[in-house]
């Protein structure tokens, strides 16, 4: 079975500062993928960034980067230069094909609030 | 940019009624999914669909649920006899391959009264 843990129910950050959202995972799959999605108050799920378990480098997408520490089983999302529009719920998710097919397993989410 | 679409955006129904939620996945994608999110909770997997059949389903996806790809573009989730606890946001997602990113639709917010 797979498990995603997001221990921060809520986070606050000042506009223009960086913030790290924590995610730890547990899986017996030798190969897996880690994802972050953003869910604004309107409800849609927006894909942000992906990290493969065998990727040598940490993933980056614009202001988003993934701090992947395989030995610690963590995949933290770093948002640089926070903007007011970054206020949303953020979900970490994983997929491990051998143990759970292609389904995504989600964490509980972190509600990020960016203060002006 | 191609996107997953879902209709309706909101649906209110009476307990015991049947509902059909519709999705149009990204056109060249081959794998389709339904997830649900009960208000204030995390997103949960319901079912995946490939090559016109269910490839896996969760324990939530019981006999009251069914999925169908009635034509080359639509992908539907049917709930035969809705219960109060079926009230949730239902997301459709699609991907071009098992190792690729799943892209989500905007969701259908279902309220069962």
mmCIF file of C-alpha atoms in Angstrom:
data_model
loop_
_atom_site.group_PDB
_atom_site.id
_atom_site.type_symbol
_atom_site.label_atom_id
_atom_site.label_comp_id
_atom_site.label_asym_id
_atom_site.label_seq_id
_atom_site.Cartn_x
_atom_site.Cartn_y
_atom_site.Cartn_z
ATOM 1 C CA UNK A 1 0.000 0.000 0.000
ATOM 2 C CA UNK A 2 1.038 3.553 -0.576
ATOM 3 C CA UNK A 3 0.746 6.429 1.802
ATOM 4 C CA UNK A 4 1.293 10.162 1.479
ATOM 5 C CA UNK A 5 1.631 12.341 4.551
ATOM 6 C CA UNK A 6 1.331 16.108 4.579
ATOM 7 C CA UNK A 7 1.825 17.257 8.144
ATOM 8 C CA UNK A 8 1.060 20.953 7.650
ATOM 9 C CA UNK A 9 -2.696 21.563 7.530
ATOM 10 C CA UNK A 10 -2.066 25.278 7.034
ATOM 11 C CA UNK A 11 0.871 27.502 6.123
ATOM 12 C CA UNK A 12 1.253 31.252 5.930
ATOM 13 C CA UNK A 13 3.828 33.177 3.922
ATOM 14 C CA UNK A 14 4.473 36.799 3.090
ATOM 15 C CA UNK A 15 4.189 37.860 -0.505
ATOM 16 C CA UNK A 16 7.524 37.581 -2.364
ATOM 17 C CA UNK A 17 8.981 35.150 0.144
ATOM 18 C CA UNK A 18 9.698 31.463 -0.449
ATOM 19 C CA UNK A 19 7.736 28.691 1.227
ATOM 20 C CA UNK A 20 8.249 24.947 1.571
ATOM 21 C CA UNK A 21 5.336 22.539 1.751
ATOM 22 C CA UNK A 22 6.219 19.171 3.232
ATOM 23 C CA UNK A 23 5.374 15.777 1.835
ATOM 24 C CA UNK A 24 6.586 12.359 2.936
ATOM 25 C CA UNK A 25 5.630 9.097 1.356
ATOM 26 C CA UNK A 26 5.750 5.389 1.902
ATOM 27 C CA UNK A 27 5.764 2.745 -0.779
ATOM 28 C CA UNK A 28 7.242 -0.638 -1.552
ATOM 29 C CA UNK A 29 7.272 0.107 -5.256
ATOM 30 C CA UNK A 30 10.808 0.279 -6.679
ATOM 31 C CA UNK A 31 9.660 2.808 -9.271
ATOM 32 C CA UNK A 32 7.195 5.569 -8.563
ATOM 33 C CA UNK A 33 6.235 9.105 -9.450
ATOM 34 C CA UNK A 34 5.517 12.042 -7.197
ATOM 35 C CA UNK A 35 3.214 14.913 -8.106
ATOM 36 C CA UNK A 36 2.031 18.193 -6.710
ATOM 37 C CA UNK A 37 -1.358 19.671 -7.541
ATOM 38 C CA UNK A 38 -2.826 23.047 -6.651
ATOM 39 C CA UNK A 39 -6.507 23.420 -5.819
ATOM 40 C CA UNK A 40 -7.720 27.024 -5.655
ATOM 41 C CA UNK A 41 -10.985 27.904 -3.956
ATOM 42 C CA UNK A 42 -12.790 27.424 -7.269
ATOM 43 C CA UNK A 43 -12.112 23.690 -6.891
ATOM 44 C CA UNK A 44 -10.183 22.601 -9.951
ATOM 45 C CA UNK A 45 -7.019 20.496 -9.665
ATOM 46 C CA UNK A 46 -4.044 22.072 -11.405
ATOM 47 C CA UNK A 47 -0.912 20.008 -12.064
ATOM 48 C CA UNK A 48 2.242 21.763 -10.897
ATOM 49 C CA UNK A 49 5.257 19.490 -10.978
ATOM 50 C CA UNK A 50 6.383 15.865 -11.316
ATOM 51 C CA UNK A 51 9.369 13.927 -9.977
ATOM 52 C CA UNK A 52 10.250 10.400 -11.019
ATOM 53 C CA UNK A 53 11.899 8.182 -8.453
ATOM 54 C CA UNK A 54 14.864 7.544 -10.730
ATOM 55 C CA UNK A 55 15.316 11.141 -11.825
ATOM 56 C CA UNK A 56 18.816 12.293 -10.969
ATOM 57 C CA UNK A 57 17.919 15.942 -10.576
ATOM 58 C CA UNK A 58 15.209 17.686 -8.628
ATOM 59 C CA UNK A 59 12.334 18.829 -10.808
ATOM 60 C CA UNK A 60 11.752 22.528 -11.443
ATOM 61 C CA UNK A 61 8.899 24.346 -13.183
ATOM 62 C CA UNK A 62 9.144 28.104 -13.088
ATOM 63 C CA UNK A 63 8.708 29.212 -9.463
ATOM 64 C CA UNK A 64 8.058 25.643 -8.342
ATOM 65 C CA UNK A 65 10.765 23.199 -7.419
ATOM 66 C CA UNK A 66 10.646 19.814 -5.792
ATOM 67 C CA UNK A 67 13.141 19.002 -3.069
ATOM 68 C CA UNK A 68 13.352 15.237 -3.534
ATOM 69 C CA UNK A 69 15.212 13.278 -0.861
ATOM 70 C CA UNK A 70 14.770 9.638 -1.736
ATOM 71 C CA UNK A 71 16.470 8.170 1.320
ATOM 72 C CA UNK A 72 14.222 10.215 3.599
ATOM 73 C CA UNK A 73 11.181 9.522 1.391
ATOM 74 C CA UNK A 74 10.338 13.167 1.150
ATOM 75 C CA UNK A 75 9.234 15.301 -1.794
ATOM 76 C CA UNK A 76 8.770 18.831 -0.547
ATOM 77 C CA UNK A 77 7.408 21.559 -2.796
ATOM 78 C CA UNK A 78 9.241 24.870 -2.765
ATOM 79 C CA UNK A 79 7.464 27.936 -4.086
ATOM 80 C CA UNK A 80 9.761 30.882 -4.620
ATOM 81 C CA UNK A 81 8.679 34.524 -4.682
ATOM 82 C CA UNK A 82 5.151 33.806 -3.441
ATOM 83 C CA UNK A 83 2.275 35.660 -5.060
ATOM 84 C CA UNK A 84 -1.215 36.353 -3.760
ATOM 85 C CA UNK A 85 -2.549 33.990 -6.421
ATOM 86 C CA UNK A 86 -0.609 31.138 -4.846
ATOM 87 C CA UNK A 87 -3.133 31.033 -1.998
ATOM 88 C CA UNK A 88 -4.741 27.619 -2.418
ATOM 89 C CA UNK A 89 -4.797 24.039 -1.186
ATOM 90 C CA UNK A 90 -1.776 22.014 -2.286
ATOM 91 C CA UNK A 91 -1.860 18.248 -2.611
ATOM 92 C CA UNK A 92 1.062 15.867 -2.861
ATOM 93 C CA UNK A 93 0.315 12.631 -4.703
ATOM 94 C CA UNK A 94 2.139 9.528 -5.795
ATOM 95 C CA UNK A 95 1.792 6.726 -8.253
ATOM 96 C CA UNK A 96 3.517 3.368 -7.969
ATOM 97 C CA UNK A 97 2.653 1.087 -10.831
ATOM 98 C CA UNK A 98 3.531 -2.281 -9.321
ATOM 99 C CA UNK A 99 1.569 -1.966 -6.097
ATOM 100 C CA UNK A 100 -1.316 0.217 -7.170
ATOM 101 C CA UNK A 101 -1.523 0.382 -10.932
ATOM 102 C CA UNK A 102 -1.749 3.892 -12.270
ATOM 103 C CA UNK A 103 -3.974 5.365 -9.590
ATOM 104 C CA UNK A 104 -2.833 8.457 -7.734
ATOM 105 C CA UNK A 105 -2.752 8.376 -3.948
ATOM 106 C CA UNK A 106 -3.179 11.817 -2.414
ATOM 107 C CA UNK A 107 -2.186 13.372 0.864
ATOM 108 C CA UNK A 108 -4.505 15.406 3.058
ATOM 109 C CA UNK A 109 -3.323 18.677 1.613
ATOM 110 C CA UNK A 110 -1.828 21.924 2.913
ATOM 111 C CA UNK A 111 -3.789 25.160 2.808
ATOM 112 C CA UNK A 112 -1.357 27.933 1.843
ATOM 113 C CA UNK A 113 -2.215 31.549 2.519
ATOM 114 C CA UNK A 114 -0.064 34.301 1.018
ATOM 115 C CA UNK A 115 -0.285 37.545 2.948
ATOM 116 C CA UNK A 116 0.266 40.923 1.260
ATOM 117 C CA UNK B 1 -3.849 23.986 -24.754
ATOM 118 C CA UNK B 2 -5.945 20.800 -24.605
ATOM 119 C CA UNK B 3 -7.879 20.254 -21.409
ATOM 120 C CA UNK B 4 -10.259 17.846 -19.756
ATOM 121 C CA UNK B 5 -13.831 19.125 -19.593
ATOM 122 C CA UNK B 6 -16.665 18.017 -17.333
ATOM 123 C CA UNK B 7 -20.407 18.589 -17.300
ATOM 124 C CA UNK B 8 -22.371 19.626 -15.402
ATOM 125 C CA UNK B 9 -20.323 21.813 -13.094
ATOM 126 C CA UNK B 10 -22.935 21.412 -10.354
ATOM 127 C CA UNK B 11 -25.703 18.881 -9.856
ATOM 128 C CA UNK B 12 -28.305 18.641 -7.140
ATOM 129 C CA UNK B 13 -30.315 15.431 -6.884
ATOM 130 C CA UNK B 14 -32.633 13.620 -4.538
ATOM 131 C CA UNK B 15 -31.479 10.545 -2.660
ATOM 132 C CA UNK B 16 -32.229 7.408 -4.661
ATOM 133 C CA UNK B 17 -32.049 9.120 -8.026
ATOM 134 C CA UNK B 18 -29.619 8.202 -10.781
ATOM 135 C CA UNK B 19 -27.023 10.702 -11.944
ATOM 136 C CA UNK B 20 -24.644 10.661 -14.878
ATOM 137 C CA UNK B 21 -21.514 12.747 -14.764
ATOM 138 C CA UNK B 22 -19.858 13.466 -18.077
ATOM 139 C CA UNK B 23 -16.260 14.020 -19.053
ATOM 140 C CA UNK B 24 -14.434 14.711 -22.267
ATOM 141 C CA UNK B 25 -10.794 13.641 -21.802
ATOM 142 C CA UNK B 26 -7.916 15.148 -23.746
ATOM 143 C CA UNK B 27 -8.300 13.847 -27.269
ATOM 144 C CA UNK B 28 -5.186 11.699 -27.688
ATOM 145 C CA UNK B 29 -5.219 10.302 -24.162
ATOM 146 C CA UNK B 30 -5.800 6.614 -23.588
ATOM 147 C CA UNK B 31 -6.254 6.230 -19.826
ATOM 148 C CA UNK B 32 -9.182 7.720 -17.989
ATOM 149 C CA UNK B 33 -9.950 8.065 -14.299
ATOM 150 C CA UNK B 34 -12.601 9.151 -11.849
ATOM 151 C CA UNK B 35 -11.714 10.522 -8.436
ATOM 152 C CA UNK B 36 -13.882 12.040 -5.766
ATOM 153 C CA UNK B 37 -13.287 14.560 -3.021
ATOM 154 C CA UNK B 38 -15.708 14.821 -0.132
ATOM 155 C CA UNK B 39 -15.824 18.390 1.167
ATOM 156 C CA UNK B 40 -12.757 19.193 3.239
ATOM 157 C CA UNK B 41 -11.127 15.830 2.617
ATOM 158 C CA UNK B 42 -8.460 14.461 0.325
ATOM 159 C CA UNK B 43 -8.942 13.263 -3.212
ATOM 160 C CA UNK B 44 -9.773 9.542 -3.485
ATOM 161 C CA UNK B 45 -9.396 7.237 -6.462
ATOM 162 C CA UNK B 46 -12.542 5.565 -7.761
ATOM 163 C CA UNK B 47 -11.779 3.828 -11.029
ATOM 164 C CA UNK B 48 -9.469 3.709 -14.027
ATOM 165 C CA UNK B 49 -10.451 2.801 -17.565
ATOM 166 C CA UNK B 50 -8.381 1.701 -20.534
ATOM 167 C CA UNK B 51 -9.183 0.063 -23.843
ATOM 168 C CA UNK B 52 -12.914 0.159 -23.143
ATOM 169 C CA UNK B 53 -12.777 -1.640 -19.850
ATOM 170 C CA UNK B 54 -12.135 -1.004 -16.191
ATOM 171 C CA UNK B 55 -8.469 -1.582 -15.382
ATOM 172 C CA UNK B 56 -8.744 -1.078 -11.643
ATOM 173 C CA UNK B 57 -11.223 0.139 -9.073
ATOM 174 C CA UNK B 58 -11.186 1.069 -5.429
ATOM 175 C CA UNK B 59 -13.333 -0.298 -2.641
ATOM 176 C CA UNK B 60 -15.477 2.835 -2.942
ATOM 177 C CA UNK B 61 -16.494 1.856 -6.472
ATOM 178 C CA UNK B 62 -19.254 -0.579 -5.598
ATOM 179 C CA UNK B 63 -22.178 -1.888 -7.630
ATOM 180 C CA UNK B 64 -23.988 1.433 -7.630
ATOM 181 C CA UNK B 65 -21.226 2.942 -9.764
ATOM 182 C CA UNK B 66 -20.521 2.281 -13.418
ATOM 183 C CA UNK B 67 -18.398 3.868 -16.115
ATOM 184 C CA UNK B 68 -18.763 3.956 -19.827
ATOM 185 C CA UNK B 69 -17.160 5.403 -22.920
ATOM 186 C CA UNK B 70 -20.239 5.612 -25.113
ATOM 187 C CA UNK B 71 -18.449 7.184 -28.067
ATOM 188 C CA UNK B 72 -14.987 8.309 -29.089
ATOM 189 C CA UNK B 73 -14.933 11.365 -26.888
ATOM 190 C CA UNK B 74 -17.124 11.063 -23.794
ATOM 191 C CA UNK B 75 -16.380 9.195 -20.575
ATOM 192 C CA UNK B 76 -19.211 8.912 -18.066
ATOM 193 C CA UNK B 77 -19.682 7.982 -14.426
ATOM 194 C CA UNK B 78 -23.129 6.758 -13.455
ATOM 195 C CA UNK B 79 -24.359 6.515 -9.889
ATOM 196 C CA UNK B 80 -27.505 4.374 -9.949
ATOM 197 C CA UNK B 81 -29.154 5.190 -6.652
ATOM 198 C CA UNK B 82 -27.535 8.127 -4.967
ATOM 199 C CA UNK B 83 -26.983 8.297 -1.227
ATOM 200 C CA UNK B 84 -26.381 11.297 0.979
ATOM 201 C CA UNK B 85 -22.732 10.264 1.364
ATOM 202 C CA UNK B 86 -22.208 10.452 -2.400
ATOM 203 C CA UNK B 87 -22.199 14.235 -2.069
ATOM 204 C CA UNK B 88 -18.735 15.256 -3.221
ATOM 205 C CA UNK B 89 -16.705 16.827 -5.993
ATOM 206 C CA UNK B 90 -16.106 14.291 -8.753
ATOM 207 C CA UNK B 91 -13.045 14.713 -10.915
ATOM 208 C CA UNK B 92 -12.304 13.117 -14.235
ATOM 209 C CA UNK B 93 -8.663 12.787 -15.263
ATOM 210 C CA UNK B 94 -6.830 11.500 -18.295
ATOM 211 C CA UNK B 95 -3.311 10.640 -19.342
ATOM 212 C CA UNK B 96 -1.556 9.523 -22.475
ATOM 213 C CA UNK B 97 0.380 6.748 -20.784
ATOM 214 C CA UNK B 98 0.762 4.972 -17.471
ATOM 215 C CA UNK B 99 3.968 6.809 -16.669
ATOM 216 C CA UNK B 100 2.651 10.220 -17.582
ATOM 217 C CA UNK B 101 0.950 13.030 -15.721
ATOM 218 C CA UNK B 102 -2.786 12.827 -15.107
ATOM 219 C CA UNK B 103 -4.618 15.992 -16.043
ATOM 220 C CA UNK B 104 -7.789 16.751 -14.155
ATOM 221 C CA UNK B 105 -11.022 18.307 -15.282
ATOM 222 C CA UNK B 106 -12.646 21.154 -13.333
ATOM 223 C CA UNK B 107 -14.891 18.734 -11.441
ATOM 224 C CA UNK B 108 -18.620 18.227 -10.941
ATOM 225 C CA UNK B 109 -19.947 19.202 -7.548
ATOM 226 C CA UNK B 110 -22.695 16.723 -6.649
ATOM 227 C CA UNK B 111 -25.109 17.400 -3.832
ATOM 228 C CA UNK B 112 -27.506 14.654 -2.767
ATOM 229 C CA UNK B 113 -30.471 15.799 -0.692
#
